Tab-separated table of N, CA, C and O in Angstrom:
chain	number	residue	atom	x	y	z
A	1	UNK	N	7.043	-8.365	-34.967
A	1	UNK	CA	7.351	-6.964	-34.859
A	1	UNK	C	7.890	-6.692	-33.463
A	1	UNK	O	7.168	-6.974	-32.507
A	2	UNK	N	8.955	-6.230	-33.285
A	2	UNK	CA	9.330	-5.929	-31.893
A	2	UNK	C	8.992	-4.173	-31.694
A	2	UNK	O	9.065	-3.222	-32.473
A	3	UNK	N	8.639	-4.293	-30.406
A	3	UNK	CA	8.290	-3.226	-29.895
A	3	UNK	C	9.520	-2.504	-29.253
A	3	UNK	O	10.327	-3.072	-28.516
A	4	UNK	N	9.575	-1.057	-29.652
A	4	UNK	CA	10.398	-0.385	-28.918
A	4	UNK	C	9.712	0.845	-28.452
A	4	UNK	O	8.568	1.207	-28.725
A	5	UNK	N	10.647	1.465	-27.663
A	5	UNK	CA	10.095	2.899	-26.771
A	5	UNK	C	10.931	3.923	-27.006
A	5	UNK	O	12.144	3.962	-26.797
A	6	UNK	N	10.078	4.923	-27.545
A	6	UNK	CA	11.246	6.069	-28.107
A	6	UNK	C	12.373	6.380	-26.863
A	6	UNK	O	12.313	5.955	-25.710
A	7	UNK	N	13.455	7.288	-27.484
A	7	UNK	CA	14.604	7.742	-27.012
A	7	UNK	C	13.827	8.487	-25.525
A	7	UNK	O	12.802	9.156	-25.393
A	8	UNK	N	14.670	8.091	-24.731
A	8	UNK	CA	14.470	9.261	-23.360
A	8	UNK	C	13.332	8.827	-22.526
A	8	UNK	O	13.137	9.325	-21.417
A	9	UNK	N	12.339	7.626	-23.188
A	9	UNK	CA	11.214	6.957	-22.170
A	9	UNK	C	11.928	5.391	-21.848
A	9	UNK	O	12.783	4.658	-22.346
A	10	UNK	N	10.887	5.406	-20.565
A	10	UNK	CA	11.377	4.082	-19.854
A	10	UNK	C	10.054	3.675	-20.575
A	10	UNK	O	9.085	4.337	-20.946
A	11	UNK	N	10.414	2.123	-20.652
A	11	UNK	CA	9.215	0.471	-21.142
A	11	UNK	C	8.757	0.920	-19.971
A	11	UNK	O	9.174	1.620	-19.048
A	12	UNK	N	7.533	0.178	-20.327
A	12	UNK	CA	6.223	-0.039	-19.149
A	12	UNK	C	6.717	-1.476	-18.617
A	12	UNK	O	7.041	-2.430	-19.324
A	13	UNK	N	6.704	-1.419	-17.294
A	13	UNK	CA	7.039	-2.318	-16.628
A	13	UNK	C	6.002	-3.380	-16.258
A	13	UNK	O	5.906	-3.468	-15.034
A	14	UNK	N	5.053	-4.361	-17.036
A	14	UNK	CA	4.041	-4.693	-16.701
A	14	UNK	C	3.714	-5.571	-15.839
A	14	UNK	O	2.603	-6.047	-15.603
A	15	UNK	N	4.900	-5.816	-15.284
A	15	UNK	CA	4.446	-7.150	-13.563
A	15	UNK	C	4.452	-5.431	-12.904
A	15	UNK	O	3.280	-5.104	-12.720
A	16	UNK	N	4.990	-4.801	-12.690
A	16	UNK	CA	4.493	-3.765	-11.749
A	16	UNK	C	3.044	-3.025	-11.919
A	16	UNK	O	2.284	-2.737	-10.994
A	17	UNK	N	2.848	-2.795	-13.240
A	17	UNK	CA	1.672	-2.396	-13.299
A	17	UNK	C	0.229	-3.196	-12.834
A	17	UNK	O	-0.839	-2.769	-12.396
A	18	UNK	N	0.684	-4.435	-13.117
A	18	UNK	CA	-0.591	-5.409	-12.844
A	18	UNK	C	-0.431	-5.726	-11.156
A	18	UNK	O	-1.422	-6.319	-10.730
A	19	UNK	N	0.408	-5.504	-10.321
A	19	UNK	CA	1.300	-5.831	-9.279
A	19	UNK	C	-0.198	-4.616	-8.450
A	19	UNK	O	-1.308	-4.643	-7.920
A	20	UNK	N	1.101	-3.564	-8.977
A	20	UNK	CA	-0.118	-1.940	-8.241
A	20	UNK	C	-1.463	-1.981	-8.352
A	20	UNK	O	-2.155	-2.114	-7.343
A	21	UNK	N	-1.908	-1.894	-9.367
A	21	UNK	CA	-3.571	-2.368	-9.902
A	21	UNK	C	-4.179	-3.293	-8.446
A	21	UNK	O	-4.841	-2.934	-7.472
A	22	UNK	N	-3.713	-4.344	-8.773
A	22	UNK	CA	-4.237	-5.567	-8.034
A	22	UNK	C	-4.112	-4.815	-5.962
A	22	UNK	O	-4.862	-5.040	-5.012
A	23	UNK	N	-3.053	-4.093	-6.039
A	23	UNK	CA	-2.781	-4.261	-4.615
A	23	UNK	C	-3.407	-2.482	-4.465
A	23	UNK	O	-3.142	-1.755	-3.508
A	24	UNK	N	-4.062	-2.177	-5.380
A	24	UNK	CA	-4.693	-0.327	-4.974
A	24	UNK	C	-6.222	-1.237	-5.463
A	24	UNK	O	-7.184	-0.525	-5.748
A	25	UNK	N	-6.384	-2.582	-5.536
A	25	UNK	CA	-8.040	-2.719	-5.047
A	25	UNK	C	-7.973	-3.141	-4.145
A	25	UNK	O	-8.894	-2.945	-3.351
A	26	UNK	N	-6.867	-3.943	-3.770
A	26	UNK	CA	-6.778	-4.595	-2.170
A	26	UNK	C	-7.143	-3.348	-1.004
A	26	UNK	O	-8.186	-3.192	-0.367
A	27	UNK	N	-6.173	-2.724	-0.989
A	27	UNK	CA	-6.099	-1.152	-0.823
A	27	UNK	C	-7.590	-0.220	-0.572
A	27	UNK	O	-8.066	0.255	0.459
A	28	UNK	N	-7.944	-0.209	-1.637
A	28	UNK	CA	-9.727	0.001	-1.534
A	28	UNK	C	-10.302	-0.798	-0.602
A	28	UNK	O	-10.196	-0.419	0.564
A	29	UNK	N	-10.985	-1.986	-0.856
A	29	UNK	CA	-10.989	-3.019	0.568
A	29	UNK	C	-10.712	-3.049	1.822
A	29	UNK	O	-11.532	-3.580	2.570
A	30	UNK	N	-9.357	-2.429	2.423
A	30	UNK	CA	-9.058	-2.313	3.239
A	30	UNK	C	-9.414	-1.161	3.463
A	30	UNK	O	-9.835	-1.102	4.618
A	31	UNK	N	-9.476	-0.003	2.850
A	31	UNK	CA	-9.402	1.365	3.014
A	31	UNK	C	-11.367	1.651	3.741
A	31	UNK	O	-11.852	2.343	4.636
A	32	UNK	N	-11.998	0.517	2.561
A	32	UNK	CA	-13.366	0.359	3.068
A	32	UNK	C	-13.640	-0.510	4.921
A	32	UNK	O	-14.502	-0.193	5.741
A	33	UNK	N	-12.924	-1.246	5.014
A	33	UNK	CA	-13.256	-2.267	6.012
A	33	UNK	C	-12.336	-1.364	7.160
A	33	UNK	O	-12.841	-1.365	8.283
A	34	UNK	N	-11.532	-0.883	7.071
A	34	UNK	CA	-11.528	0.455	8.147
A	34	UNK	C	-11.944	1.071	8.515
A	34	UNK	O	-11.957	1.400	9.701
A	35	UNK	N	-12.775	1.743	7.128
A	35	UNK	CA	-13.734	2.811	7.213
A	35	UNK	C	-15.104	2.426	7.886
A	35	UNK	O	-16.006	3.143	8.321
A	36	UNK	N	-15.014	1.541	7.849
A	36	UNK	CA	-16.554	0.959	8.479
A	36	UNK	C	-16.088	0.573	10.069
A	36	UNK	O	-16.723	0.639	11.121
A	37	UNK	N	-15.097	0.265	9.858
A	37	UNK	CA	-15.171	0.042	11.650
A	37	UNK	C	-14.620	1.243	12.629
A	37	UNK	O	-14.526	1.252	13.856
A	38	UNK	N	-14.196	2.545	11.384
A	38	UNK	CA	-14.004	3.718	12.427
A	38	UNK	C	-15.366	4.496	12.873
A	38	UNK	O	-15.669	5.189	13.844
A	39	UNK	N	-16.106	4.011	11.586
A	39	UNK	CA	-17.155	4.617	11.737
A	39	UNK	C	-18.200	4.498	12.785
A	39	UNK	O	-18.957	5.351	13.250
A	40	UNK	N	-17.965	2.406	13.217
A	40	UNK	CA	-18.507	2.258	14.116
A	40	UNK	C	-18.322	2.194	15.812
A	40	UNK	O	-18.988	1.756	16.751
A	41	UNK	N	-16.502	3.169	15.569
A	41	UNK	CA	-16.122	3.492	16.895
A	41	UNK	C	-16.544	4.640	16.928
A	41	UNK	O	-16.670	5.058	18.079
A	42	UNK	N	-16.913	5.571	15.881
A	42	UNK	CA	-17.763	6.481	16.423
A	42	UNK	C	-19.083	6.373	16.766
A	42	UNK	O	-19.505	7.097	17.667
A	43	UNK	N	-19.928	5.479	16.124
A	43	UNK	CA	-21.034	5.223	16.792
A	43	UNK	C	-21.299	4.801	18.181
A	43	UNK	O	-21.889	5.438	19.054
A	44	UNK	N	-20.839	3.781	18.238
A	44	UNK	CA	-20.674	2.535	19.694
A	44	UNK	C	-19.086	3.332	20.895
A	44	UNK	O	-18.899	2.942	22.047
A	45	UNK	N	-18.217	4.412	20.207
A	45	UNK	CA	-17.181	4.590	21.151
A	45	UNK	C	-17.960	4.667	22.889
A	45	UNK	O	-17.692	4.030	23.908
A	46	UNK	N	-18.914	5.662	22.633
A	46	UNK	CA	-19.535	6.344	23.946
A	46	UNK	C	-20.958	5.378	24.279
A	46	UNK	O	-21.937	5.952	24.757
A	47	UNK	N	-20.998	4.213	24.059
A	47	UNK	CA	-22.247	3.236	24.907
A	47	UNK	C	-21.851	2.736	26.299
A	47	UNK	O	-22.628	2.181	27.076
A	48	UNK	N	-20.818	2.940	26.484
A	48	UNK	CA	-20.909	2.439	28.391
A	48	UNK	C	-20.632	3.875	28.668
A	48	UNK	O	-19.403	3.933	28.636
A	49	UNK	N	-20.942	4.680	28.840
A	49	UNK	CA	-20.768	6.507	29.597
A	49	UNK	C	-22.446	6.064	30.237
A	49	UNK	O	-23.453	5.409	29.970
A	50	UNK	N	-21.836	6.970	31.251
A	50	UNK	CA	-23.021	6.701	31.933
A	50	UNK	C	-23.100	6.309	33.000
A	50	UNK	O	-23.025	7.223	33.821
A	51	UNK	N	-23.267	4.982	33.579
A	51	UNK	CA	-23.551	4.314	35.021
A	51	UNK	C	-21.925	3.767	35.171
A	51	UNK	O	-21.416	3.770	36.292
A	52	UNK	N	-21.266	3.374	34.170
A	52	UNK	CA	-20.239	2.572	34.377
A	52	UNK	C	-18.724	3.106	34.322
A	52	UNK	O	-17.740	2.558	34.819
A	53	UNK	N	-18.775	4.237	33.641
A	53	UNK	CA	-17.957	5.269	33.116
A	53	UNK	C	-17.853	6.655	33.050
A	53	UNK	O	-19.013	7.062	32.999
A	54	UNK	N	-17.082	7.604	33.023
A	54	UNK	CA	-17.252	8.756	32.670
A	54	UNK	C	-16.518	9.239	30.888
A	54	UNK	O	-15.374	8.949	30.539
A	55	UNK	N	-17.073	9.655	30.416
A	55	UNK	CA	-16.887	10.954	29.244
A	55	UNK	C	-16.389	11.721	28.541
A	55	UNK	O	-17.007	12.785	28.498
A	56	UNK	N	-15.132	11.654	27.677
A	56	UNK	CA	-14.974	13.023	27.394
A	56	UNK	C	-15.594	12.933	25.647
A	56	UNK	O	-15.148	12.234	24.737
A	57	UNK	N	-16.617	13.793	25.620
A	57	UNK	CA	-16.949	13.541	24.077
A	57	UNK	C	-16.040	14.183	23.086
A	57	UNK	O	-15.733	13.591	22.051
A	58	UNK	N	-15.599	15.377	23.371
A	58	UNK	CA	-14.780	15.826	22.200
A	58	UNK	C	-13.426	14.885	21.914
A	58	UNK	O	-12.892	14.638	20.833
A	59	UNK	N	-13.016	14.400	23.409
A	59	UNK	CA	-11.841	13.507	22.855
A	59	UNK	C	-12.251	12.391	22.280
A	59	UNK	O	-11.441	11.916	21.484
A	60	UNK	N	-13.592	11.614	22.471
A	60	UNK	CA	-13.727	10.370	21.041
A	60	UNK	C	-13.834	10.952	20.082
A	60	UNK	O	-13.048	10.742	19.157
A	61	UNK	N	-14.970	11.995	19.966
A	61	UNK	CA	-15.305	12.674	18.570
A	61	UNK	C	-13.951	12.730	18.085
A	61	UNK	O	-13.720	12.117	17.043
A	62	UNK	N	-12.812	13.484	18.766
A	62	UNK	CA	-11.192	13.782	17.709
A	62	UNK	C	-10.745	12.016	17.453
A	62	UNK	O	-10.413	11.551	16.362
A	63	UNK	N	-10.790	11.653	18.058
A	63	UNK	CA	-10.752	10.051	17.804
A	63	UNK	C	-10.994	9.499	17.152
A	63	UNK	O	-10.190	8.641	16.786
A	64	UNK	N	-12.043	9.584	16.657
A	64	UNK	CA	-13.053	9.023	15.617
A	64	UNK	C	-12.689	9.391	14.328
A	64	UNK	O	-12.387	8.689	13.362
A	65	UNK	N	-12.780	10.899	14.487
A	65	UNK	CA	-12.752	11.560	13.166
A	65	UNK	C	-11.142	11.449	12.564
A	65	UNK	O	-10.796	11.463	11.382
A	66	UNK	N	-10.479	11.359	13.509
A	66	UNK	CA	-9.217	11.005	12.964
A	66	UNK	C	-8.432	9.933	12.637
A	66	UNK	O	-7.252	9.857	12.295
A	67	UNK	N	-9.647	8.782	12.868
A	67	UNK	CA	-9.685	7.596	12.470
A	67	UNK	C	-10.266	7.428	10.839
A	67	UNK	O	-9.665	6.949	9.878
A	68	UNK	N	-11.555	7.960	10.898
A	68	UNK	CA	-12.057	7.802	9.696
A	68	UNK	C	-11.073	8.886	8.447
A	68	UNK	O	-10.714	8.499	7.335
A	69	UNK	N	-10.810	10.294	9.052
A	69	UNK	CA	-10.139	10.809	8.277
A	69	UNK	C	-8.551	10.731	7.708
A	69	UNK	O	-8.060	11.328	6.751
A	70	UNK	N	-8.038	9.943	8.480
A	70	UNK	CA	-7.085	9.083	8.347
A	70	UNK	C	-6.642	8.028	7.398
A	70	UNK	O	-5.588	7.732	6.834
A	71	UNK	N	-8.154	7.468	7.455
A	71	UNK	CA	-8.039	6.408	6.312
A	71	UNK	C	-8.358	6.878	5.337
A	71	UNK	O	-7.728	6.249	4.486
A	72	UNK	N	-9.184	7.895	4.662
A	72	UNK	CA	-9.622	8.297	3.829
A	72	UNK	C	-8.276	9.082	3.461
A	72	UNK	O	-7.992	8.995	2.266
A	73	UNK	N	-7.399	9.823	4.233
A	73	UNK	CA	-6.743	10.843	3.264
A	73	UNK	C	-5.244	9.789	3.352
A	73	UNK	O	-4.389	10.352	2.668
A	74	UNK	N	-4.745	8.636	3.887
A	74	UNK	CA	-3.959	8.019	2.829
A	74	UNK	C	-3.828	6.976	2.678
A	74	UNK	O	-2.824	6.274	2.796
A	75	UNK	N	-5.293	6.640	2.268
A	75	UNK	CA	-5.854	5.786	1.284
A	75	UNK	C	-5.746	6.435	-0.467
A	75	UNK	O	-5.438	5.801	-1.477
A	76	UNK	N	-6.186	8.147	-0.313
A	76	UNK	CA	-6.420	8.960	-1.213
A	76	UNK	C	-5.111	9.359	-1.782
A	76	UNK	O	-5.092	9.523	-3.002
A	77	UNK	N	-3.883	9.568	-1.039
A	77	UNK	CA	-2.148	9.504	-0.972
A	77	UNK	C	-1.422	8.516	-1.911
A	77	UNK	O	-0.552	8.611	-2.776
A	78	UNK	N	-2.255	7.398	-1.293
A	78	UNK	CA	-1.494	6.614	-2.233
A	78	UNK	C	-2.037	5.958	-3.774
A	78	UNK	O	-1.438	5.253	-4.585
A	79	UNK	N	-3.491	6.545	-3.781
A	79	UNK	CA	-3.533	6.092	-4.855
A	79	UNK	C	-2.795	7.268	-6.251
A	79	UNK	O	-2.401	6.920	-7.364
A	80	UNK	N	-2.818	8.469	-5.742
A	80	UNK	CA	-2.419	9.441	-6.128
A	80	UNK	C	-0.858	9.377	-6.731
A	80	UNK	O	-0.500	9.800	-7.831
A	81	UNK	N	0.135	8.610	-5.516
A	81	UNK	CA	1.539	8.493	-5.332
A	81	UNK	C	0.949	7.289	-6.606
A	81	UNK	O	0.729	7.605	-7.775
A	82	UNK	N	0.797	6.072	-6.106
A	82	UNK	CA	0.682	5.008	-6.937
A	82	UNK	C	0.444	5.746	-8.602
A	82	UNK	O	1.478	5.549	-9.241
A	83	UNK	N	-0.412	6.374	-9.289
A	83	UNK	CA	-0.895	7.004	-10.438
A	83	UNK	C	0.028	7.591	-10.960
A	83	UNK	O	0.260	7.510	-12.166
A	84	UNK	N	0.954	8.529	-9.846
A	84	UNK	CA	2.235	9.555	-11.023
A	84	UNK	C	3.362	8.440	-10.963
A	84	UNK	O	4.143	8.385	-11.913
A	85	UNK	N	3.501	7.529	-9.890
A	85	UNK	CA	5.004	6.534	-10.205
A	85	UNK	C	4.367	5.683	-11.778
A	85	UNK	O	5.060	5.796	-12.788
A	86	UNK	N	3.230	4.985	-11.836
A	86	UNK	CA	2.927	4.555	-13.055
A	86	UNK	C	3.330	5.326	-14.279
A	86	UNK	O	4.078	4.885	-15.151
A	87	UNK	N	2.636	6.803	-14.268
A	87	UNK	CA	2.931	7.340	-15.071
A	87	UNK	C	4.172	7.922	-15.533
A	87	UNK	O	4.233	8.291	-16.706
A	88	UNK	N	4.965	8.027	-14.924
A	88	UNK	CA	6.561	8.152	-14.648
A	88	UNK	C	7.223	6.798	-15.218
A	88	UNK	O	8.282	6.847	-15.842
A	89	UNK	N	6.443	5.399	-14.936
A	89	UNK	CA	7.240	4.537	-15.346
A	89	UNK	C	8.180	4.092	-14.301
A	89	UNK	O	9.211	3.552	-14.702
A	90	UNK	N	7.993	4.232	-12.950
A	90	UNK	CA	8.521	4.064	-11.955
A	90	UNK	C	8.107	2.894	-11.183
A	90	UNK	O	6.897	2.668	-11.165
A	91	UNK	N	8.720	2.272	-10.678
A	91	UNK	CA	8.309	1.208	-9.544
A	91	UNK	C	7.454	1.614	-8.879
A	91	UNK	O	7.495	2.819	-8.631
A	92	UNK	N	6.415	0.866	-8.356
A	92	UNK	CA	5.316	2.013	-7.653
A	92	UNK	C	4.625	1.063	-6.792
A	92	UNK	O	4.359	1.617	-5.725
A	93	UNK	N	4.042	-0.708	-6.845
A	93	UNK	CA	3.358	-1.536	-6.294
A	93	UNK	C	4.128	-1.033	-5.034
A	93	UNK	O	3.317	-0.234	-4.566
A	94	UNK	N	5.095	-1.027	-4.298
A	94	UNK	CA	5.301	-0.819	-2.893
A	94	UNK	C	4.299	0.255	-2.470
A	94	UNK	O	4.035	0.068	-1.282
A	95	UNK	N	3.664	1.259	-2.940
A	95	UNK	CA	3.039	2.374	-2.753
A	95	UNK	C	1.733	2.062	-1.895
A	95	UNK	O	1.354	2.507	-0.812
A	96	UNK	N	1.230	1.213	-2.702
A	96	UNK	CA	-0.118	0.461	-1.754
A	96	UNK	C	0.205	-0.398	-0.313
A	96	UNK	O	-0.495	-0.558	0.687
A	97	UNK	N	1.424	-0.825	-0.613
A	97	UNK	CA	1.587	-1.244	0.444
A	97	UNK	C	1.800	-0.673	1.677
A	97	UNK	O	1.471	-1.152	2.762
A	98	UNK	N	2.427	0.487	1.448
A	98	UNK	CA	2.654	1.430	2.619
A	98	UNK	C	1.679	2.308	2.965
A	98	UNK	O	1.703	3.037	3.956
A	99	UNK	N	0.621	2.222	1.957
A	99	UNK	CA	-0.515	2.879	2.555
A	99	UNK	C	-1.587	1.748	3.161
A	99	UNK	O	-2.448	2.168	3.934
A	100	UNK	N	-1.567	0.793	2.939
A	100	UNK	CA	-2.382	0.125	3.839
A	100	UNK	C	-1.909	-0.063	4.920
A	100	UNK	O	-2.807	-0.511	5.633
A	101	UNK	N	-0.535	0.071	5.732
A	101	UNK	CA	0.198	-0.433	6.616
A	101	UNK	C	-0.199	1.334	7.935
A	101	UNK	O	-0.328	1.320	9.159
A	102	UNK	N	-0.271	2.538	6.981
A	102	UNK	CA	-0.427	3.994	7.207
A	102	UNK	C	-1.561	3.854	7.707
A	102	UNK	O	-1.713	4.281	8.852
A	103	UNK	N	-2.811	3.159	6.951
A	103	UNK	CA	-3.710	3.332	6.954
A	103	UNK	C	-4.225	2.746	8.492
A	103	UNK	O	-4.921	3.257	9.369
A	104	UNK	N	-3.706	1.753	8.403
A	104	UNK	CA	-4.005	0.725	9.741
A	104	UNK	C	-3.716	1.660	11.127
A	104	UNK	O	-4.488	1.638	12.086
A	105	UNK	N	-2.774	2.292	11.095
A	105	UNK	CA	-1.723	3.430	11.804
A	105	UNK	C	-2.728	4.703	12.118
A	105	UNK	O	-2.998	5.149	13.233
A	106	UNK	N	-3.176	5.137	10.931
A	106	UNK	CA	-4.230	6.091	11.242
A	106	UNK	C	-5.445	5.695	12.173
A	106	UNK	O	-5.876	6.357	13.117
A	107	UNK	N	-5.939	4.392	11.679
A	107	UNK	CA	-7.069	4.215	12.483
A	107	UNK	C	-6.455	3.700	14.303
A	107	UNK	O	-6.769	4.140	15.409
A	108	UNK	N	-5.938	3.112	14.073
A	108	UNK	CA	-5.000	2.346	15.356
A	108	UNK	C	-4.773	3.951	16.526
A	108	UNK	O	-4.953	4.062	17.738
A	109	UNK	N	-4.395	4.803	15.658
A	109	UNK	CA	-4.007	6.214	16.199
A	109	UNK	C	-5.372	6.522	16.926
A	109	UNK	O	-5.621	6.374	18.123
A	110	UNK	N	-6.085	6.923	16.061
A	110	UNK	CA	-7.445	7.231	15.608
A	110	UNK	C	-8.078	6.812	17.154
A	110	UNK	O	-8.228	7.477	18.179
A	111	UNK	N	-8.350	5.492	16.840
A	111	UNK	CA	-8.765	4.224	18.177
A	111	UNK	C	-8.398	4.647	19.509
A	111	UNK	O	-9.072	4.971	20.487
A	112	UNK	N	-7.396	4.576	19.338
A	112	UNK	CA	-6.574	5.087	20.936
A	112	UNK	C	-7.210	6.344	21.597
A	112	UNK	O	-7.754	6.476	22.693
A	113	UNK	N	-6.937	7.358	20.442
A	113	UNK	CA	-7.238	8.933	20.807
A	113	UNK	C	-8.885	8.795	21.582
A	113	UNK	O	-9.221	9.320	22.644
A	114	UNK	N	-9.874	7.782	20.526
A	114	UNK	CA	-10.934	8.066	21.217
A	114	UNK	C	-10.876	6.901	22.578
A	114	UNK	O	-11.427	7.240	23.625
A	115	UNK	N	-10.453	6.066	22.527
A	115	UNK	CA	-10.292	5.514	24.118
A	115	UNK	C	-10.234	5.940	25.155
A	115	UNK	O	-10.920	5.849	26.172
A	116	UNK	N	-8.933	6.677	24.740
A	116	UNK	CA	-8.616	7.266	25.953
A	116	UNK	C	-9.642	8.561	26.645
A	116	UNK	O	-9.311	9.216	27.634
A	117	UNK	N	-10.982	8.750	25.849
A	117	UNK	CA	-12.051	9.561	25.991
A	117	UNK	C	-12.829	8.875	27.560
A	117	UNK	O	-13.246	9.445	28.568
A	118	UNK	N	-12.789	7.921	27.301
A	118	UNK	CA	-13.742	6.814	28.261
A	118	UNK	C	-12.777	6.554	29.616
A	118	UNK	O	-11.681	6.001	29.526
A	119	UNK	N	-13.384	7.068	30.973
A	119	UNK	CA	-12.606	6.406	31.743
A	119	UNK	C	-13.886	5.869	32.783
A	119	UNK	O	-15.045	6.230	32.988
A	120	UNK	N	-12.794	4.583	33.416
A	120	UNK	CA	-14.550	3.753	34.104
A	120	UNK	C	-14.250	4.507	35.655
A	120	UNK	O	-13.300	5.120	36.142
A	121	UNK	N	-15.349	4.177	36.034
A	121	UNK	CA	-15.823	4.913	37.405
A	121	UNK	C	-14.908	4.466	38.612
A	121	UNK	O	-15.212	3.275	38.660
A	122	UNK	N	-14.622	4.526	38.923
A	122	UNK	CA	-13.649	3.590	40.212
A	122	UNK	C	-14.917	3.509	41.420
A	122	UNK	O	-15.787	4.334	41.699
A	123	UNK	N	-14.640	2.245	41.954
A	123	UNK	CA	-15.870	2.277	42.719
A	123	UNK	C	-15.683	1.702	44.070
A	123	UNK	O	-16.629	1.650	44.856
C-alpha cells in the first residue's frame, strides 16, 4: 500500500523528526547542566567578598539570575520553535541547535555580568 498525503500537506519528514527529538533531549541536558552551574554561580559567585575582595551584590544577583533565566527562557524558545516547525512540516532539527549554542551565550553573558560584581582589594 503506498502512502500518500492529501493535496496542500507536506510528508512528514522523518530523519528530521527523529533528528529534532534526539537533539531537544540533548538540549534538555544541556539546558539542565547549565542550569546547575548558574545556579551554583549564584551560590559560590560571592565566597571570596570579604578579606580578599570587595562586592557588588546586586550586580552578581543580575548575573546570576540572568544566567539561570537565560537558560531557562531559550531553552523554553526552542522547544516551542522546534514543536510549530514539526508541526508545519518544516525543517526544524537546526532549532535545537541554535538554542543550545543561545543558551551557552546566556549563561556565558549571565557569568560575566556577575563577575564583574567581584573586584579584589589592591593591596
Amino acid at each position: 500500500m503506498v502512502e500518500t498525503t492529501p493535496p496542500g500537506r507536506r510528508p512528514v519528514i522523518v530523519w528530521d523528526l527523529v533528528l529534532t527529538i534526539v537533539l531537544l533531549v540533548l538540549l534538555a541536558g544541556g539546558g539542565l547542566l547549565l542550569g546547575f552551574f548558574a545556579f551554583l554561580l549564584l551560590a559560590f559567585g560571592g565566597d571570596s567578598c570579604g578579606a580578599s575582595s570587595t562586592c557588588d551584590y546586586d550586580v552578581m544577583t543580575t548575573g546570576a539570575f540572568t544566567a539561570v533565566g537565560g537558560v531557562i527562557l531559550v531553552g523554553f524558545l526552542a522547544l516551542v520553535g522546534s514543536i510549530v516547525l514539526l508541526v508545519l512540516r518544516r525543517i526544524a532539527f537546526w532549532v535545537p541547535l541554535v538554542g543550545l549554542v543561545l543558551m551557552i551565550a546566556a549563561f556565558w553573558i549571565g557569568a560575566s555580568i556577575s563577575s564583574s560584581g567581584v573586584r579584589p582589594i589592591s593591596g
